[in-house]
Short mmCIF file of C-alpha atoms in Angstrom, two decimals:
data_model
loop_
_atom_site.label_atom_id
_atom_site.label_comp_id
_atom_site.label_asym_id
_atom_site.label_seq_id
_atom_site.Cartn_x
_atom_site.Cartn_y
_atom_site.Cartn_z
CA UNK M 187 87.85 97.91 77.66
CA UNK M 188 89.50 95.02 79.79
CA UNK M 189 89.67 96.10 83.68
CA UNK M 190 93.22 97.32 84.32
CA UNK M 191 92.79 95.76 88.04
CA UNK M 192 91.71 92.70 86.35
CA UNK M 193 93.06 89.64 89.08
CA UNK M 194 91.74 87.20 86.91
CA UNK M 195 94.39 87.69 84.40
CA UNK M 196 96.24 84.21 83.57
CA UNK M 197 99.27 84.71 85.38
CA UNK M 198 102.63 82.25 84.29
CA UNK M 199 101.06 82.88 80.60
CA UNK M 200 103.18 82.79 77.32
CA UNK M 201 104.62 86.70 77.27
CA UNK M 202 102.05 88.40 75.14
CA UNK M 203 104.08 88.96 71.56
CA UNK M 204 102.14 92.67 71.65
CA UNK M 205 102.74 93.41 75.02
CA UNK M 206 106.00 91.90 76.37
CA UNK M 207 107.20 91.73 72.55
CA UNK M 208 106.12 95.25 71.07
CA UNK M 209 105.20 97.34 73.44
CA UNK M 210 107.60 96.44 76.30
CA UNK M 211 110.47 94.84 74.31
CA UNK M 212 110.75 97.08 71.47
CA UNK M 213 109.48 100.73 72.84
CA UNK M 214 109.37 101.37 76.68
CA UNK M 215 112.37 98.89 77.33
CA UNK M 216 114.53 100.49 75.28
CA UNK M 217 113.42 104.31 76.12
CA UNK M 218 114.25 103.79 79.44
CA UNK M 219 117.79 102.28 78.69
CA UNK M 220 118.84 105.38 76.54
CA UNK M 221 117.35 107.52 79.76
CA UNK M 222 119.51 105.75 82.28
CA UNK M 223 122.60 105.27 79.61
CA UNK M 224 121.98 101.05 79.79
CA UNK M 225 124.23 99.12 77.53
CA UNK M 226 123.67 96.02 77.71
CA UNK M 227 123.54 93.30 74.47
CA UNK M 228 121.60 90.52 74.10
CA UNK M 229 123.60 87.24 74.61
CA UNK M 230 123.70 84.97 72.44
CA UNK M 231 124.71 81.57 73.98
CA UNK M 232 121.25 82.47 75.87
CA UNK M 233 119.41 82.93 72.66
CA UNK M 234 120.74 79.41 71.79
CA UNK M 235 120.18 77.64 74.80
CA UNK M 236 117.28 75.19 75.11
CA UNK M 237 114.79 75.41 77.91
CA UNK M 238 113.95 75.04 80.59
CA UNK M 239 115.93 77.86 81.80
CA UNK M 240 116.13 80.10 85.00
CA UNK M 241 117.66 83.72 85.13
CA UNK M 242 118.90 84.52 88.21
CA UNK M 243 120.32 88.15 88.98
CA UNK M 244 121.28 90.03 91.66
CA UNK M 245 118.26 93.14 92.97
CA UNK M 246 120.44 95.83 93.01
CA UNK M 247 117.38 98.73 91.55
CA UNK M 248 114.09 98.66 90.30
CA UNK M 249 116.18 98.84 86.70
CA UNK M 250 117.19 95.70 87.01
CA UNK M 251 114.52 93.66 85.12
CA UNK M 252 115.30 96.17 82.16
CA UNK M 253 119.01 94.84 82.32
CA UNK M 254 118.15 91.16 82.19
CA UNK M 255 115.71 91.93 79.42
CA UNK M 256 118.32 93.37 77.00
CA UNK M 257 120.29 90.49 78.15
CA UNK M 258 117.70 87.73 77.08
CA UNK M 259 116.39 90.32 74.12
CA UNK M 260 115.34 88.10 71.35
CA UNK M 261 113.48 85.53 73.58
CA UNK M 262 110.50 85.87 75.24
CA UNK M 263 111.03 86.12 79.63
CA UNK M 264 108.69 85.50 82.53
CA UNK M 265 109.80 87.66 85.40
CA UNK M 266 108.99 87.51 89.11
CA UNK M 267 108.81 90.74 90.73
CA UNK M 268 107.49 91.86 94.14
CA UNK M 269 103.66 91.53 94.49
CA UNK M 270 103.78 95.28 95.61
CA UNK M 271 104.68 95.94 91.92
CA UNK M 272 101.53 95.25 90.56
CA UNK M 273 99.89 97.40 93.14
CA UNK M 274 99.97 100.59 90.69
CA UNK M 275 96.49 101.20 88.63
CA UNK M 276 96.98 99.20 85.04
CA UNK M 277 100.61 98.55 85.31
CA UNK M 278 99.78 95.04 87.26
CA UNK M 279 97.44 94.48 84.35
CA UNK M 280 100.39 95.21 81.94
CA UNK M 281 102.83 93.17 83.42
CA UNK M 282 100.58 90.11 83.79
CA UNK M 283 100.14 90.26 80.01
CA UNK M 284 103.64 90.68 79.77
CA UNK M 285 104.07 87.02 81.70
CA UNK M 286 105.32 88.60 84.72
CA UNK M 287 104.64 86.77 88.23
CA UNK M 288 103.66 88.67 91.10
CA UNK M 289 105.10 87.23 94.19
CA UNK M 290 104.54 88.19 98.16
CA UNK M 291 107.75 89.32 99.50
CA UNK M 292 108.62 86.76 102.71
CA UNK M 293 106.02 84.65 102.98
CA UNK M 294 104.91 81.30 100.95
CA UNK M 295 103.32 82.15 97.75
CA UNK M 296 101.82 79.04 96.11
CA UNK M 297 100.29 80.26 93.09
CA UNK M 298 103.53 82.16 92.60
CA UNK M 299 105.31 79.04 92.70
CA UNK M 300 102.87 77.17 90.92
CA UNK M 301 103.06 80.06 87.97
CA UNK M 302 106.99 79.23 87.76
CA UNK M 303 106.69 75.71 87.73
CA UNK M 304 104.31 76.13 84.76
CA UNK M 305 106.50 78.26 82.79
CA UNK M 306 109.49 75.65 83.59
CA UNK M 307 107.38 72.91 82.51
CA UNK M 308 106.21 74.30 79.04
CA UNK M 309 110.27 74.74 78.47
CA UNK M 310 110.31 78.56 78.97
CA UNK M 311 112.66 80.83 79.90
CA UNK M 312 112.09 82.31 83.63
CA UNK M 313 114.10 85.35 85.46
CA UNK M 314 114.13 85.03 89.09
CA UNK M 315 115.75 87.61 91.33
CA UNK M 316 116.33 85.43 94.49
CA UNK M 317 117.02 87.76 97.00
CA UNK M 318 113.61 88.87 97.17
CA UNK M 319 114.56 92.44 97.81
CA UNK M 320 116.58 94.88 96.44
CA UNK M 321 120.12 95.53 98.06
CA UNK M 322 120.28 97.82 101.27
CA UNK M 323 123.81 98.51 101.00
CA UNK M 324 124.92 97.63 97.66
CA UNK M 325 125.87 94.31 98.47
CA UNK M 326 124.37 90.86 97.82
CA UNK M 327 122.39 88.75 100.45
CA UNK M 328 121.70 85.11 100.98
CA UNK M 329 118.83 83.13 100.66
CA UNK M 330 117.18 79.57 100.90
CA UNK M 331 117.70 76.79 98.49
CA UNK M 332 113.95 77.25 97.05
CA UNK M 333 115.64 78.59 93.91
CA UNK M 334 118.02 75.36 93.85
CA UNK M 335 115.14 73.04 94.39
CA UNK M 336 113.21 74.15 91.54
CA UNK M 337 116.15 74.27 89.01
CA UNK M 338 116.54 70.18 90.27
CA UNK M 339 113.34 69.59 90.26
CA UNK M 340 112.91 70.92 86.43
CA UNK M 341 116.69 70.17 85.23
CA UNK M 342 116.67 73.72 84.08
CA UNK M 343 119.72 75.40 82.74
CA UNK M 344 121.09 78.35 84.62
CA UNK M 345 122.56 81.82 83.45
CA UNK M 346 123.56 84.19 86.10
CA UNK M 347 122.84 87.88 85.28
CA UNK M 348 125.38 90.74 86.84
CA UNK M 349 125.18 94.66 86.76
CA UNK M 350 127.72 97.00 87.27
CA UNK M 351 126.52 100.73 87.93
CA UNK M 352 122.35 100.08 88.93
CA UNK M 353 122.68 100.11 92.64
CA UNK M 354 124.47 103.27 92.20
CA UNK M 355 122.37 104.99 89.77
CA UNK M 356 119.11 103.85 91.55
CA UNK M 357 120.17 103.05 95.47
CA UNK M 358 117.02 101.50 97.33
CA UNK M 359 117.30 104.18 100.32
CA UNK M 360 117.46 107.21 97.55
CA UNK M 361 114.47 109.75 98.30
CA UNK M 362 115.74 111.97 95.22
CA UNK M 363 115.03 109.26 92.27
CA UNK M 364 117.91 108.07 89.87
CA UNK M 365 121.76 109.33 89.92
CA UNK M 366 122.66 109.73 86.53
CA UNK M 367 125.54 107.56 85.17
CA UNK M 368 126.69 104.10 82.49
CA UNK M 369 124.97 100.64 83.72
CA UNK M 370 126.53 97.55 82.24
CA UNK M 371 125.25 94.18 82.59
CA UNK M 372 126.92 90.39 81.14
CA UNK M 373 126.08 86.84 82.26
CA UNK M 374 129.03 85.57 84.75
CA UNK M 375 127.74 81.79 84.68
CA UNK M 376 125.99 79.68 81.86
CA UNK M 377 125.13 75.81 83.09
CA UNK M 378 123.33 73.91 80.72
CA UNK M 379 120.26 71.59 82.07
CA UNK M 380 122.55 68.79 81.35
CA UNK M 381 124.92 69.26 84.18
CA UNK M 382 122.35 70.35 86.42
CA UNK M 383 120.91 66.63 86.38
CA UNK M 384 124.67 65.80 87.78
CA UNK M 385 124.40 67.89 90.65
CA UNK M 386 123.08 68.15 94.17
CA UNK M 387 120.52 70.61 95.24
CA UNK M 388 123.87 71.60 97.55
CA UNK M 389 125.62 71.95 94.54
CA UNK M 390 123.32 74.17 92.92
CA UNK M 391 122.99 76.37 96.02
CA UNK M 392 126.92 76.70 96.10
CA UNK M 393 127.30 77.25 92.04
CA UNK M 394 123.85 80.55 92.57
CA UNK M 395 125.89 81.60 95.96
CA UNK M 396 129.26 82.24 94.35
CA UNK M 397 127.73 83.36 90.99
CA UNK M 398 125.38 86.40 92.64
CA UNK M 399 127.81 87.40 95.33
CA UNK M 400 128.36 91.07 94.47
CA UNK M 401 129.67 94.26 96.13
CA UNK M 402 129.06 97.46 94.38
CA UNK M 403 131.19 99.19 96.00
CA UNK M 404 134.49 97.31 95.39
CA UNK M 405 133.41 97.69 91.81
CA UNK M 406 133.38 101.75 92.08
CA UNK M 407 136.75 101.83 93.53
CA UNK M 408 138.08 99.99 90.90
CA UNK M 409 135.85 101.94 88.04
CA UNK M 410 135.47 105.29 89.40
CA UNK M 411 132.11 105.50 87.89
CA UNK M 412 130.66 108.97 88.03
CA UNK M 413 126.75 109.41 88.95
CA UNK M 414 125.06 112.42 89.27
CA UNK M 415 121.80 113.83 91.53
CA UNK M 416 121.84 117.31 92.83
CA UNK M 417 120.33 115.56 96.37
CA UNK M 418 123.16 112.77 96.24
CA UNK M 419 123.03 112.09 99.98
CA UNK M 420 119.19 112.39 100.48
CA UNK M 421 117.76 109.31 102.25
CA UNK M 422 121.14 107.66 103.27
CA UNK M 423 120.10 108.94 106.73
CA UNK M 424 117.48 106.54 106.81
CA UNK M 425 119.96 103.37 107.00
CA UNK M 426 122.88 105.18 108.06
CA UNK M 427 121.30 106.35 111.39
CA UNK M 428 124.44 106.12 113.92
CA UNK M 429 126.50 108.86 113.95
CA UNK M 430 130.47 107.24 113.16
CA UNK M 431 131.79 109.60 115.49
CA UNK M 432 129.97 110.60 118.51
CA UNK M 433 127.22 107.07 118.10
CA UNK M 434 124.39 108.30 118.54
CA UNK M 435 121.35 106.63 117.03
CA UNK M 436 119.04 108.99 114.82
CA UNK M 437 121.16 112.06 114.66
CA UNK M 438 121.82 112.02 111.03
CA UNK M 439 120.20 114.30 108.95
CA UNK M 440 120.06 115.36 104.91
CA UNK M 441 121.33 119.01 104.79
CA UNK M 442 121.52 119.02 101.56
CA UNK M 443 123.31 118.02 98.12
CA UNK M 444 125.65 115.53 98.94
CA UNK M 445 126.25 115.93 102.52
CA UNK M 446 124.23 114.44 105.82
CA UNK M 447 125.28 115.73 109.46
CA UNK M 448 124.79 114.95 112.62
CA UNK M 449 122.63 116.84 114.47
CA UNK M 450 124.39 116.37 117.53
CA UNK M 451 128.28 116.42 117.25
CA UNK M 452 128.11 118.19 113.68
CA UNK M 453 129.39 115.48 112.06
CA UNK M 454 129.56 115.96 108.40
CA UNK M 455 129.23 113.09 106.01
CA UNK M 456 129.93 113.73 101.72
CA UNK M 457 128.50 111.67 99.01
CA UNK M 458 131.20 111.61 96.41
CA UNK M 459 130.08 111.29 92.67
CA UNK M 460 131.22 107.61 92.68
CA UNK M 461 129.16 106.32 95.69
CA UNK M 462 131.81 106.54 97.88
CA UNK M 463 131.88 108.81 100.99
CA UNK M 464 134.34 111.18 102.30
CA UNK M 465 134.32 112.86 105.64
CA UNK M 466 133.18 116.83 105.11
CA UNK M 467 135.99 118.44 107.28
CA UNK M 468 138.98 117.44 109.39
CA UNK M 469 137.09 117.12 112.74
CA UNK M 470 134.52 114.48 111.11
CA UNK M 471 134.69 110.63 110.77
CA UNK M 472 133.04 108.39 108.12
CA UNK M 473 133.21 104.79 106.89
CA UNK M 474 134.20 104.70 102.89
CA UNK M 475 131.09 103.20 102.15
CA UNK M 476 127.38 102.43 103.00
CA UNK M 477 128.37 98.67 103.20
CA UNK M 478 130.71 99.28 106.10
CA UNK M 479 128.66 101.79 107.90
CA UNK M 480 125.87 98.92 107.68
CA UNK M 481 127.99 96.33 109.31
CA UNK M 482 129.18 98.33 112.22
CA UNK M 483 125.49 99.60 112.68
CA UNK M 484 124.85 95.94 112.82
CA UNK M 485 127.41 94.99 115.56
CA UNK M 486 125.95 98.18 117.88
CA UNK M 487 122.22 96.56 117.70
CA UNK M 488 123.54 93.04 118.16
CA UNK M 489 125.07 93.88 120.91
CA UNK M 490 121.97 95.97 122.53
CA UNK M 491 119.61 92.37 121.66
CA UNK M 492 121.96 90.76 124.34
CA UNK M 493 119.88 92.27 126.76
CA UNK M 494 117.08 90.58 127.85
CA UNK M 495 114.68 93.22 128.32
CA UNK M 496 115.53 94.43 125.06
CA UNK M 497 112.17 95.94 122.82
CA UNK M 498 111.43 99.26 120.62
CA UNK M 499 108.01 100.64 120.86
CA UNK M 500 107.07 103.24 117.83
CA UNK M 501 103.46 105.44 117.65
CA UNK M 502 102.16 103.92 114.50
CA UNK M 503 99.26 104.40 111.69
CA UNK M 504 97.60 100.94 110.60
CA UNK M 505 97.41 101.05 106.88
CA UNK M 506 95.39 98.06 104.94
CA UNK M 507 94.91 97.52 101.07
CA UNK M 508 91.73 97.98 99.97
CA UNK M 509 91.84 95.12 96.90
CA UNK M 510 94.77 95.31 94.26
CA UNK M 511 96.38 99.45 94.27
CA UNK M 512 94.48 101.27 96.79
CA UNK M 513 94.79 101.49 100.62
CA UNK M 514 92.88 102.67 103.81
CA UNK M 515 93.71 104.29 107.02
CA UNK M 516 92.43 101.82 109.17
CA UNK M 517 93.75 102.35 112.69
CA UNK M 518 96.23 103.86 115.04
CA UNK M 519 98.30 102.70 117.73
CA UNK M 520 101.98 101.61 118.81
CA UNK M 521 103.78 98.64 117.64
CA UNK M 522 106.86 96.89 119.95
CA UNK M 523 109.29 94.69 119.38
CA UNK M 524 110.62 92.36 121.33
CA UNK M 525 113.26 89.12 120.70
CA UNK M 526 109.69 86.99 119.97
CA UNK M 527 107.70 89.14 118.25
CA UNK M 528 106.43 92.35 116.85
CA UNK M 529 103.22 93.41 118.69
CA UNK M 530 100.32 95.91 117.64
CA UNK M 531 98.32 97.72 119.93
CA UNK M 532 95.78 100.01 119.48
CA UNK M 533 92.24 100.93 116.65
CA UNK M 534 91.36 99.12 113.73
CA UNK M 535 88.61 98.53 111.33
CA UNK M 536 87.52 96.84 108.03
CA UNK M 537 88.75 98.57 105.50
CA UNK M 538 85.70 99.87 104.04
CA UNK M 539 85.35 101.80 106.56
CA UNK M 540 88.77 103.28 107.05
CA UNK M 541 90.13 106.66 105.44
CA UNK M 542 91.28 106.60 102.01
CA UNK M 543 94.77 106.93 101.75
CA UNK M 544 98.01 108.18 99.46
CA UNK M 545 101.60 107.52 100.12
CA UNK M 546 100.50 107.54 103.66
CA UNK M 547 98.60 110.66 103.61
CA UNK M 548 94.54 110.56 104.56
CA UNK M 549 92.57 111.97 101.62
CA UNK M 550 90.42 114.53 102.98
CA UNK M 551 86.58 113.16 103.51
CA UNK M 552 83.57 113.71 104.37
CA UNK M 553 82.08 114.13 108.36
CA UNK M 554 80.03 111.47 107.68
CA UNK M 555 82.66 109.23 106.26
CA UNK M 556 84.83 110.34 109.73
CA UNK M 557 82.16 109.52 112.25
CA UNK M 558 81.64 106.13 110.30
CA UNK M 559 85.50 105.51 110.49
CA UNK M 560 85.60 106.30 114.58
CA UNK M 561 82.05 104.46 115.20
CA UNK M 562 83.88 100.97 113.68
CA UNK M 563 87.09 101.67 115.31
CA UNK M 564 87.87 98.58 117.84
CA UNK M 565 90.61 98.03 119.97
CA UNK M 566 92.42 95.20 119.33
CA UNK M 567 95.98 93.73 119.76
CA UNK M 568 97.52 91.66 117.11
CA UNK M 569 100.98 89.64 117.13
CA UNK M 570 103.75 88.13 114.69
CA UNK M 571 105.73 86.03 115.56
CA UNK M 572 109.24 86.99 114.58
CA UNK M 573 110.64 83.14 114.01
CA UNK M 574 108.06 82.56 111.66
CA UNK M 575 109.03 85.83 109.40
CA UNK M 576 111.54 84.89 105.97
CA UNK M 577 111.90 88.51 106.08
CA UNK M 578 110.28 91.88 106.50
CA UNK M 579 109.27 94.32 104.07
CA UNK M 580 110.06 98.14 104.55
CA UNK M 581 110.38 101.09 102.61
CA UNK M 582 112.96 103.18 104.81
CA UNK M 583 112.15 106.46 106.01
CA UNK M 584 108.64 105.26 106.12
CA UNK M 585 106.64 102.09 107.15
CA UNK M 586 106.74 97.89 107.73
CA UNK M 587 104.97 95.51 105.77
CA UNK M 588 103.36 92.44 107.35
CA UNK M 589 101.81 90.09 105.83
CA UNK M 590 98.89 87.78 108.18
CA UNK M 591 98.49 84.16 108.15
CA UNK M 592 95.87 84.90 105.44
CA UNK M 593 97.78 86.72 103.40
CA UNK M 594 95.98 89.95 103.97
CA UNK M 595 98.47 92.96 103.93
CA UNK M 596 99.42 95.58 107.21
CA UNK M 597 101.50 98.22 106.61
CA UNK M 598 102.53 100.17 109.74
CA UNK M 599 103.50 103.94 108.76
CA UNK M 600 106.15 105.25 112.16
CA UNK M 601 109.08 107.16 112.90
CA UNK M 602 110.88 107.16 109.50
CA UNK M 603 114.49 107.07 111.05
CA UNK M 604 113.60 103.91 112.94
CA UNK M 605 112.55 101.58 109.94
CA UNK M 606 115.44 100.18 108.83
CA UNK M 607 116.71 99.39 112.55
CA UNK M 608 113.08 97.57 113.08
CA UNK M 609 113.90 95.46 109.94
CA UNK M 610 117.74 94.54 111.31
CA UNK M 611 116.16 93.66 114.63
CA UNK M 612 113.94 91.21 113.29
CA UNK M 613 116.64 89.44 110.93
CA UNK M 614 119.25 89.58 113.84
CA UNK M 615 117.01 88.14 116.35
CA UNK M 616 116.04 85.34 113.53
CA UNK M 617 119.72 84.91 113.12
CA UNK M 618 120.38 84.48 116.92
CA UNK M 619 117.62 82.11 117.20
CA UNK M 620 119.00 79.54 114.31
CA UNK M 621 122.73 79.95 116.01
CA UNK M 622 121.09 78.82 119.08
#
């Protein structure tokens, strides 16, 4: 039986006609679309169109790869998606027969990119979701003209993808799973490879810009959509995390079902079946929607970085992957941040000595295995250097994700409400510096 952690697997290969074809195509694909109530139809302009081509779609929820693939249903896909994807025991496997790409999220990836530029080359059909991360705040972000190089480079055709209801239905911050309700899906922009040879790599990065810019929320106000969770509001603490009314930073907690509070002016926030918000009595304040409770978060922290002596230091657990899905408790110590860099002090050790690990949590060991995990503890100190970041990886509520100059993996478990203003720190500070 093939090793389902096989790394060896070819990876930018032709989409297996069992597995990407049968098995992903014609059974689990479209399981999970009559689950989450997808209706989406395969277009045919797309089915017509000759390669190469690139798919580009917003990242609204992990669905969205299901979306695109009833759009382009009918002809075989290579997808990127996040390296971390592949982390999970014979799903990487899988998806590498399926043709997908792992990629690592913010740094260079050259065999990523050299995978794409093979399936581009061959005339193939290649879905790309250039954001690189799904949304925070159900809107769309900007990136670099990588994408737009690439298409030049390759003269490949372009069809934007678009979803209406899967930020909703699946929000990145949710720690309840899915909200029930209708995800539709349509291609807003079709360019055959023939015009792209008339354009500049400019132009191309104007024509994705326009094409992906999306705000989920202006489409629930105008559809009403209803989604349903019984824990509606559980997790939007973790990126909300300044009170609207009284400002404090880290006061808001899930109370339950749809509403968060905070914990200390009592300010009650409702989760209203269509995404929206509402406030939960008279005496409470609220923005309409996560979008604009982002931005205004951002404005507070931009205006603490003017300060010099600004930093954030956080107790954290050193977490390290142990090779493709498993990971190790390696070390623990306290990261900081400052305007030039995020700095950890404190244990670590190889991984094969470190504590196995799940979702954070130490597996219980033996003594042996303990003393052999404090006997190779060293103290060390180890820095990033913030400019030289395209991004940072998070789960929110939870850890950071850094990747080394070798590529190697550090995951920082710390105070969950304090994740998501780490991450805006970093990107503000990146922003400041390229103002100047």
């Amino acid at each position: 039986m093939a090793d389902k952690n096989n790394s060896d697997v070819d990876i930018g290969r032709e989409p297996s006609k069992f597995w990407y074809g049968f098995i992903g195509s014609q059974l689990i694909v479209p399981l999970i679309c009559w689950y989450t109530k997808i209706k989406v139809k395969p277009d045919q302009d797309y089915l017509k169109e000759e390669g190469p081509i690139v798919v580009l779609g917003n990242h609204p929820s992990y669905l969205d790869p299901v979306v695109v693939e009833r759009l382009t249903h009918g002809r075989p896909t290579n997808f990127v998606a996040g390296e971390f994807v592949f982390r999970k025991k014979g799903w990487g496997y899988w998806f590498k027969l399926g043709g997908a790409i792992p990629k690592k999220q913010f740094v260079v990836d050259t065999v990523a990119v050299k995978a794409m530029m093979r399936v581009l080359k061959r005339k193939g059909s290649l879905c790309i979701f250039p954001e690189a991360t799904r949304f925070i705040d159900g809107t769309s972000k900007s990136f670099d003209d990588g994408v737009a190089r690439m298409i030049k480079k390759t003269n490949s055709a372009i069809y934007i993808a678009r979803s209406n209801g899967a930020y909703l239905t699946w929000p990145r911050w949710s720690e309840s799973g899915m909200r029930m309700g209708k995800i539709t899906a349509s291609f807003v922009r079709k360019l055959p490879g023939e015009k792209v040879k008339d354009m500049s790599i400019e132009e191309i990065q104007e024509y994705i810009m326009d094409g992906l810019a999306y705000n989920e929320y202006d489409y629930s106000r105008a559809s009403n959509p209803t989604h349903r969770n019984s824990k509606m509001a559980s997790g939007i603490q973790n990126v909300g995390f300044i009170c609207p009314k009284c400002k404090k930073q880290f006061t808001m907690d899930f109370v339950g079902g749809s509403t968060v509070k905070c914990s200390d002016c009592g300010n009650e926030i409702n989760v209203l079946g269509n995404g929206l918000f509402e406030a939960g009595n008279d005496e409470s304040k609220t923005f309409e929607d996560l979008h604009e409770w982002v931005k205004w978060e951002k404005d507070i922290i931009a205006e603490e970085l003017k300060n010099p002596d600004f930093k954030m230091e956080l107790d954290c657990r050193l977490v390290k992957e142990i090779g493709i899905s498993s990971f190790a408790h390696t070390g623990n110590g306290k990261i900081t941040v400052t305007a030039d860099e995020i700095l950890y002090e404190g244990s670590d050790c190889e991984v094969e000595y470190g504590i196995p690990c799940h979702h954070g949590k130490d597996k219980r060991v033996s003594k042996s295995k303990m003393d052999l995990f404090e006997k190779n503890s060293k103290n060390i100190s180890r820095t990033y250097g913030i400019q030289s970041m395209k991004g940072l990886a998070a789960k929110y509520g939870q850890y950071i994700e850094i990747y080394n100059k070798d590529g190697e993996l550090y995951r920082f478990y710390t105070e969950g409400k304090k994740v998501f203003k780490i991450q805006q720190v970093v990107m503000l500070f990146k922003k400041m510096d390229f103002e100047g």
